[in-house]
Backbone as JSON, one array per atom type, in Angstrom:
{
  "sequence": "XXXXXXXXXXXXXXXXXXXXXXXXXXXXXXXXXXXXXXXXXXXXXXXXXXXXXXXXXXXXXXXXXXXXXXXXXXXXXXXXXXXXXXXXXXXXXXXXXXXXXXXXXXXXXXXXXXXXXXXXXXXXXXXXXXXXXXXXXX",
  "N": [[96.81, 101.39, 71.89], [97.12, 103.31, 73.6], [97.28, 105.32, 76.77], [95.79, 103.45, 78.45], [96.88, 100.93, 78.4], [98.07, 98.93, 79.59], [95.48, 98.32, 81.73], [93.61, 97.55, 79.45], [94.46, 95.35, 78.72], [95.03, 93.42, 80.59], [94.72, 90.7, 82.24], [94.54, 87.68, 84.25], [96.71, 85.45, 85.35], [96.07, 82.56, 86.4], [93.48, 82.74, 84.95], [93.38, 82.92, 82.23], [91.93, 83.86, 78.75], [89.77, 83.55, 79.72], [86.79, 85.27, 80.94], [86.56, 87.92, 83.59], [85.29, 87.09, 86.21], [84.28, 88.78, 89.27], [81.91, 88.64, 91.21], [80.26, 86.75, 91.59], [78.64, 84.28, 93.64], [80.39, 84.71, 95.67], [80.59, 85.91, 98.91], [81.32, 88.05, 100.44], [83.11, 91.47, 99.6], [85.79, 90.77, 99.78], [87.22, 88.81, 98.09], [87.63, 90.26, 96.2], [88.87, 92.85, 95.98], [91.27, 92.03, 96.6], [91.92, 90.5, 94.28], [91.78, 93.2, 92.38], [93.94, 94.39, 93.54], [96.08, 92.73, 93.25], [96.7, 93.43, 90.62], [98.49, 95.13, 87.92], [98.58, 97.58, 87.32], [96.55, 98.89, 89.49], [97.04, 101.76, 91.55], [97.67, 103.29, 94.79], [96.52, 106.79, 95.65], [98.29, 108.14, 97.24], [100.84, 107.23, 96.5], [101.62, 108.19, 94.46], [104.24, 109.9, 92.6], [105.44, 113.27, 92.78], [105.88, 115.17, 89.61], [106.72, 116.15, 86.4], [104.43, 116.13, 84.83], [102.38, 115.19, 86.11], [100.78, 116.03, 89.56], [101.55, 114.53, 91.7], [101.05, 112.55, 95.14], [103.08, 112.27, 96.87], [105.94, 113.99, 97.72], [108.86, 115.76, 98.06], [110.02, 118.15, 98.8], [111.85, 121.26, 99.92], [111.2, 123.28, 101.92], [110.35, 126.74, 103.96], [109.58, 126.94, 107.5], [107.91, 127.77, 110.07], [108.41, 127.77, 113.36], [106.72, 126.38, 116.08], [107.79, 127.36, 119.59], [106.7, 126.75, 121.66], [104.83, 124.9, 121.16], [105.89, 123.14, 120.56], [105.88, 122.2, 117.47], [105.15, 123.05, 113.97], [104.22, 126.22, 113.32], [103.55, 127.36, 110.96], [104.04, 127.01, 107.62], [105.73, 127.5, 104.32], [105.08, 127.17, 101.09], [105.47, 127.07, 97.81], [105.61, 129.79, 97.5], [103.33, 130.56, 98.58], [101.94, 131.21, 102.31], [101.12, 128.95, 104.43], [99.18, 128.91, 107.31], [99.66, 126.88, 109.97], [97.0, 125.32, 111.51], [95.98, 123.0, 112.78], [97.37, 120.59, 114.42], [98.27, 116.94, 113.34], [98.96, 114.78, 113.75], [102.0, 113.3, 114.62], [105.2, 111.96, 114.23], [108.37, 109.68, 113.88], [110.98, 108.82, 111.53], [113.22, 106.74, 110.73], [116.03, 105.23, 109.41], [117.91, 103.01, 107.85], [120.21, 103.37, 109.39], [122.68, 102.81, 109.81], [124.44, 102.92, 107.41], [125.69, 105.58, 105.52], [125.5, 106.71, 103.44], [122.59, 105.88, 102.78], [121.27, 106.5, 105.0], [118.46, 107.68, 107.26], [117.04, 110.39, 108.94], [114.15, 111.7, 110.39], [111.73, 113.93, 111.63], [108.41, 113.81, 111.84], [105.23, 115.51, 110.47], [102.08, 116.28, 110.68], [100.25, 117.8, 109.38], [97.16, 120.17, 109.65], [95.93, 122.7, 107.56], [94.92, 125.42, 105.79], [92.08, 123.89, 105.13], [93.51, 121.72, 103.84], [95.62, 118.32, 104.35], [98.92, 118.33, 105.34], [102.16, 116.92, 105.33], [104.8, 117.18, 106.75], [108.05, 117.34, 107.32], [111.23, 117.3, 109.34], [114.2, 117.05, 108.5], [117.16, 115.34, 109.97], [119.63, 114.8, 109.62], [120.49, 116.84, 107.59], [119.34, 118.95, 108.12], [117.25, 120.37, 107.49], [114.06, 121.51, 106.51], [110.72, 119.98, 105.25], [108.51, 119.5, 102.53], [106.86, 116.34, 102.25], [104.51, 115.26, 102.1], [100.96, 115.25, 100.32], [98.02, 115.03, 102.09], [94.78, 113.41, 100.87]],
  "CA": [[95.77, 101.45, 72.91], [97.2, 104.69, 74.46], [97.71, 105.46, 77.95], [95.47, 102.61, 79.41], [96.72, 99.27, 77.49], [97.96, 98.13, 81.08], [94.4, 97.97, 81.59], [93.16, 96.87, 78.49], [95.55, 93.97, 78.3], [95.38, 92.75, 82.02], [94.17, 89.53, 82.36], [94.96, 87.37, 85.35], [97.63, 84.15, 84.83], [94.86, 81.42, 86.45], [92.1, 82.88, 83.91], [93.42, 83.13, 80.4], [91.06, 83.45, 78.06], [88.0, 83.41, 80.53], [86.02, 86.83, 81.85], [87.21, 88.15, 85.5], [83.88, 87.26, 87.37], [84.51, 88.7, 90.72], [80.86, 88.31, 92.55], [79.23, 85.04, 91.38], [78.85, 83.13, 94.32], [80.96, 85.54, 96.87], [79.96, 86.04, 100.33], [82.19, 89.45, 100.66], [83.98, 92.11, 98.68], [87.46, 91.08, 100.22], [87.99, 88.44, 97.25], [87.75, 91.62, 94.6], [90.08, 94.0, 96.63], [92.5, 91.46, 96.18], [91.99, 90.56, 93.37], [92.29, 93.93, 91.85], [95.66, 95.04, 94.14], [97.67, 92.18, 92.54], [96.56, 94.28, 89.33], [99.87, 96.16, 87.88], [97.89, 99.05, 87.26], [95.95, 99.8, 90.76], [98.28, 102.8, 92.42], [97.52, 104.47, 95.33], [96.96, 108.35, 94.94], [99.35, 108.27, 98.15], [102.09, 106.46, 96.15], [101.93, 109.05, 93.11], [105.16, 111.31, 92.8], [105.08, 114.15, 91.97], [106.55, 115.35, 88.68], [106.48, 117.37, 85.31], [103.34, 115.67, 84.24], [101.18, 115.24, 87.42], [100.78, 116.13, 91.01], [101.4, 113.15, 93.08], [100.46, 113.16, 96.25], [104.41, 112.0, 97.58], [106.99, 115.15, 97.41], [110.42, 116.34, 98.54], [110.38, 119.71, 98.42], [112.35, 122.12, 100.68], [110.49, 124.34, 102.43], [110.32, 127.53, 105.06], [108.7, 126.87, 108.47], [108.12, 128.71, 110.81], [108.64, 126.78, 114.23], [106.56, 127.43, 117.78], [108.69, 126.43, 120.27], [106.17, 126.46, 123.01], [103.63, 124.08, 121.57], [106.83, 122.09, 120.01], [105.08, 121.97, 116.35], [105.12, 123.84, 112.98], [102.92, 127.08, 113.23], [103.04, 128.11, 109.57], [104.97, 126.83, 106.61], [105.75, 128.52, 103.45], [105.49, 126.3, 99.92], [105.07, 127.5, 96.46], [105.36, 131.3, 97.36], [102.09, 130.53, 99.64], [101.8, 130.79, 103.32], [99.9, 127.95, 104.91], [99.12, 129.11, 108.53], [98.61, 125.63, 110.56], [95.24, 125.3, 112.12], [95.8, 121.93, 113.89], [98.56, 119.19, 114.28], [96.98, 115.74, 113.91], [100.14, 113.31, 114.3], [103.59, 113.24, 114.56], [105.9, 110.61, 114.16], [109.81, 109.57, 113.62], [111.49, 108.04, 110.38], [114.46, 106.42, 111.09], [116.11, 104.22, 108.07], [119.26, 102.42, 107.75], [121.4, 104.3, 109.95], [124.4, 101.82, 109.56], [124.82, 103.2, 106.09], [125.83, 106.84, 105.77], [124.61, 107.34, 102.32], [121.22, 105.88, 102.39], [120.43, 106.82, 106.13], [117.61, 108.71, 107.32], [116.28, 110.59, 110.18], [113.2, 112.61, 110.01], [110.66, 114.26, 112.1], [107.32, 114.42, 110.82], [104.18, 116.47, 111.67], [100.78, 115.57, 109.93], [99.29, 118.81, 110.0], [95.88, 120.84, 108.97], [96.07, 123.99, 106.62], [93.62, 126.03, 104.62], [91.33, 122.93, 104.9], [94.15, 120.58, 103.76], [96.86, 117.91, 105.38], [100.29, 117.99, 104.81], [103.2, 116.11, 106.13], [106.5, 117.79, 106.79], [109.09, 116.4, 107.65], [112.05, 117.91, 109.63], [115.31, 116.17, 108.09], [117.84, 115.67, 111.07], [120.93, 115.3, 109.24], [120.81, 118.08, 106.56], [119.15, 120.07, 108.68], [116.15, 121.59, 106.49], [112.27, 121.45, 106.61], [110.43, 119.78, 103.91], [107.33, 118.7, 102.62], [107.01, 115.24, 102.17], [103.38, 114.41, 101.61], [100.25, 116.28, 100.75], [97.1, 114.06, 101.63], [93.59, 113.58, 100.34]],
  "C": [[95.94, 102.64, 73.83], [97.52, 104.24, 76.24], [97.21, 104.57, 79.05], [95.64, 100.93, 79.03], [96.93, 98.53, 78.72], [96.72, 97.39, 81.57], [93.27, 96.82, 81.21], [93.6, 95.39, 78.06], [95.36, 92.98, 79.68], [94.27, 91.64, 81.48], [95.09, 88.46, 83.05], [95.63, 85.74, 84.91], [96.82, 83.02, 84.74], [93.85, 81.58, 85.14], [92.46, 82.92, 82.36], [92.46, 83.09, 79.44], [89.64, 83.75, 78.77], [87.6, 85.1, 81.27], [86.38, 86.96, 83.42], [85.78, 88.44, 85.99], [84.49, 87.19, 88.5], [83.1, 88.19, 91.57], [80.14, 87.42, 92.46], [79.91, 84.64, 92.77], [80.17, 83.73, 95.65], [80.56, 85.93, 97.75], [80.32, 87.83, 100.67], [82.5, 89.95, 99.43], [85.74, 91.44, 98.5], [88.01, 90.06, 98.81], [88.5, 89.76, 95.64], [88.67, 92.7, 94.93], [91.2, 92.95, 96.6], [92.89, 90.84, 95.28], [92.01, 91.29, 92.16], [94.03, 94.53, 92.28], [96.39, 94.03, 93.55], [97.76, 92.75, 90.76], [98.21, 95.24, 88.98], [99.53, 97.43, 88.2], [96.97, 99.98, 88.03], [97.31, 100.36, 90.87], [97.3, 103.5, 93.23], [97.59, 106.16, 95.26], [98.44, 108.99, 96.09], [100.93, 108.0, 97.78], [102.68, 107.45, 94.51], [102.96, 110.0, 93.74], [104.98, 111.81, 92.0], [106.41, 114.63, 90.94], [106.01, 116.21, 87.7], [104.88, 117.1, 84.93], [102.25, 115.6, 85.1], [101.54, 115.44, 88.66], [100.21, 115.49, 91.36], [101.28, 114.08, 94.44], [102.36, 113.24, 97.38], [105.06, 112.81, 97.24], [108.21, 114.89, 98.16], [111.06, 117.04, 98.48], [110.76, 120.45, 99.76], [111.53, 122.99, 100.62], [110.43, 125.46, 103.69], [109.41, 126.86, 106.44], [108.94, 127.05, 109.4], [107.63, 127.93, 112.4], [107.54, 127.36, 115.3], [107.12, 126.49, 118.53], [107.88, 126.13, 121.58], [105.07, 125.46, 123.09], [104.65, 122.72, 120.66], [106.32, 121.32, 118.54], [105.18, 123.38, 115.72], [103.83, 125.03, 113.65], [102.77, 127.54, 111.82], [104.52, 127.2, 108.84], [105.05, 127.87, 104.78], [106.06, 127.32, 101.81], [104.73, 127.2, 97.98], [104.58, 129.02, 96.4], [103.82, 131.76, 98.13], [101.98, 130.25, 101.26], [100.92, 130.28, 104.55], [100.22, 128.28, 106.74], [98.67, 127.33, 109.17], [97.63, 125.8, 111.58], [95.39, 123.84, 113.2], [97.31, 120.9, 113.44], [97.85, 118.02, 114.55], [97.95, 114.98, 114.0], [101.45, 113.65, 114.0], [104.1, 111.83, 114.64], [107.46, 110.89, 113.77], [109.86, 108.58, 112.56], [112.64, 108.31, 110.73], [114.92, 104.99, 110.21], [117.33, 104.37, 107.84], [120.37, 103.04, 108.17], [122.88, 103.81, 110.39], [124.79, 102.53, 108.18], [124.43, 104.98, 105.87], [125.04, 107.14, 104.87], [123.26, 107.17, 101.85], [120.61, 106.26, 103.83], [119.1, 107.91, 105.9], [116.66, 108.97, 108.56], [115.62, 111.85, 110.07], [112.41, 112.47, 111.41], [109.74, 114.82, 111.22], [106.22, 114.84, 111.73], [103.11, 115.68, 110.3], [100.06, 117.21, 110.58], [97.92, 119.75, 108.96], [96.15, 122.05, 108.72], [95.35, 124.68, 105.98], [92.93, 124.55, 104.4], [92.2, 121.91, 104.19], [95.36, 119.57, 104.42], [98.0, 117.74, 104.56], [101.05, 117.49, 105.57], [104.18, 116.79, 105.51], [107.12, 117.85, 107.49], [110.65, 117.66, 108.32], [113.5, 116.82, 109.45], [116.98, 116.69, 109.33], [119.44, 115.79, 110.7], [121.0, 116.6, 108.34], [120.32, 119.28, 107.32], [117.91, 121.41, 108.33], [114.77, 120.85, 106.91], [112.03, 120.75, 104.76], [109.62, 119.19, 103.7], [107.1, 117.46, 101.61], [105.84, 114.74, 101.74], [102.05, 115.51, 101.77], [98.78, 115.11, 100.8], [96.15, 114.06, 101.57], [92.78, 112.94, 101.44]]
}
């Protein structure tokens, strides 16, 4: 069945055998959005990594960036031999994860910022000490 038997094969434990009627007799959508997410085969495009085969939207790539210290935010970064001037910062935030445990800790600053008409998230990693982009999103 190729690359979509997941798909082709799904069929829900309660129903065996019987057709997946979502809207007979439904007032809303919300029973069909949850009744596709316990699906194996929904994925967020947010949850795709990236790899040899496709560009996910989730990374962890080391990258240049070029700091301003007066508006305390990225002004330009540098990824794939391309330099993305930023145009706007739309959120920041802190990631902070299991910092009892040396080897899986993690402390990040992140930016959420606008680029040649796209957003990226990059992340300033507090122990290692490097820049890096973490998420590119749609």
């Amino acid at each position: 069945m190729g690359r979509h038997r997941a798909i082709k094969q799904y069929r829900p434990a309660d129903r065996a055998g019987q057709p997946l009627d979502l809207f007979t007799g439904r007032a809303t959508r919300t029973p069909v959005i949850l009744e596709l997410l316990r699906s194996p085969w929904i994925v967020r495009g947010s949850q795709l990594v990236s790899g040899p085969l496709g560009s996910g939207k989730r990374r962890e790539e080391p990258i240049e960036v070029v700091w301003d210290g007066s508006k305390r935010a990225p002004a330009a970064f540098e990824w794939n031999g391309t330099r993305y001037r930023v145009d706007a910062l739309v959120q920041t935030w802190s990631v902070e994860r299991a910092w009892w445990d040396p080897r899986a800790r993690m402390s990040r600053r992140c930016f959420r910022v606008l680029a040649r008409g796209g957003l990226y998230d990059l992340a300033f990693d507090r122990h290692e000490g490097r820049w890096l982009l973490v998420g590119v999103v749609d």
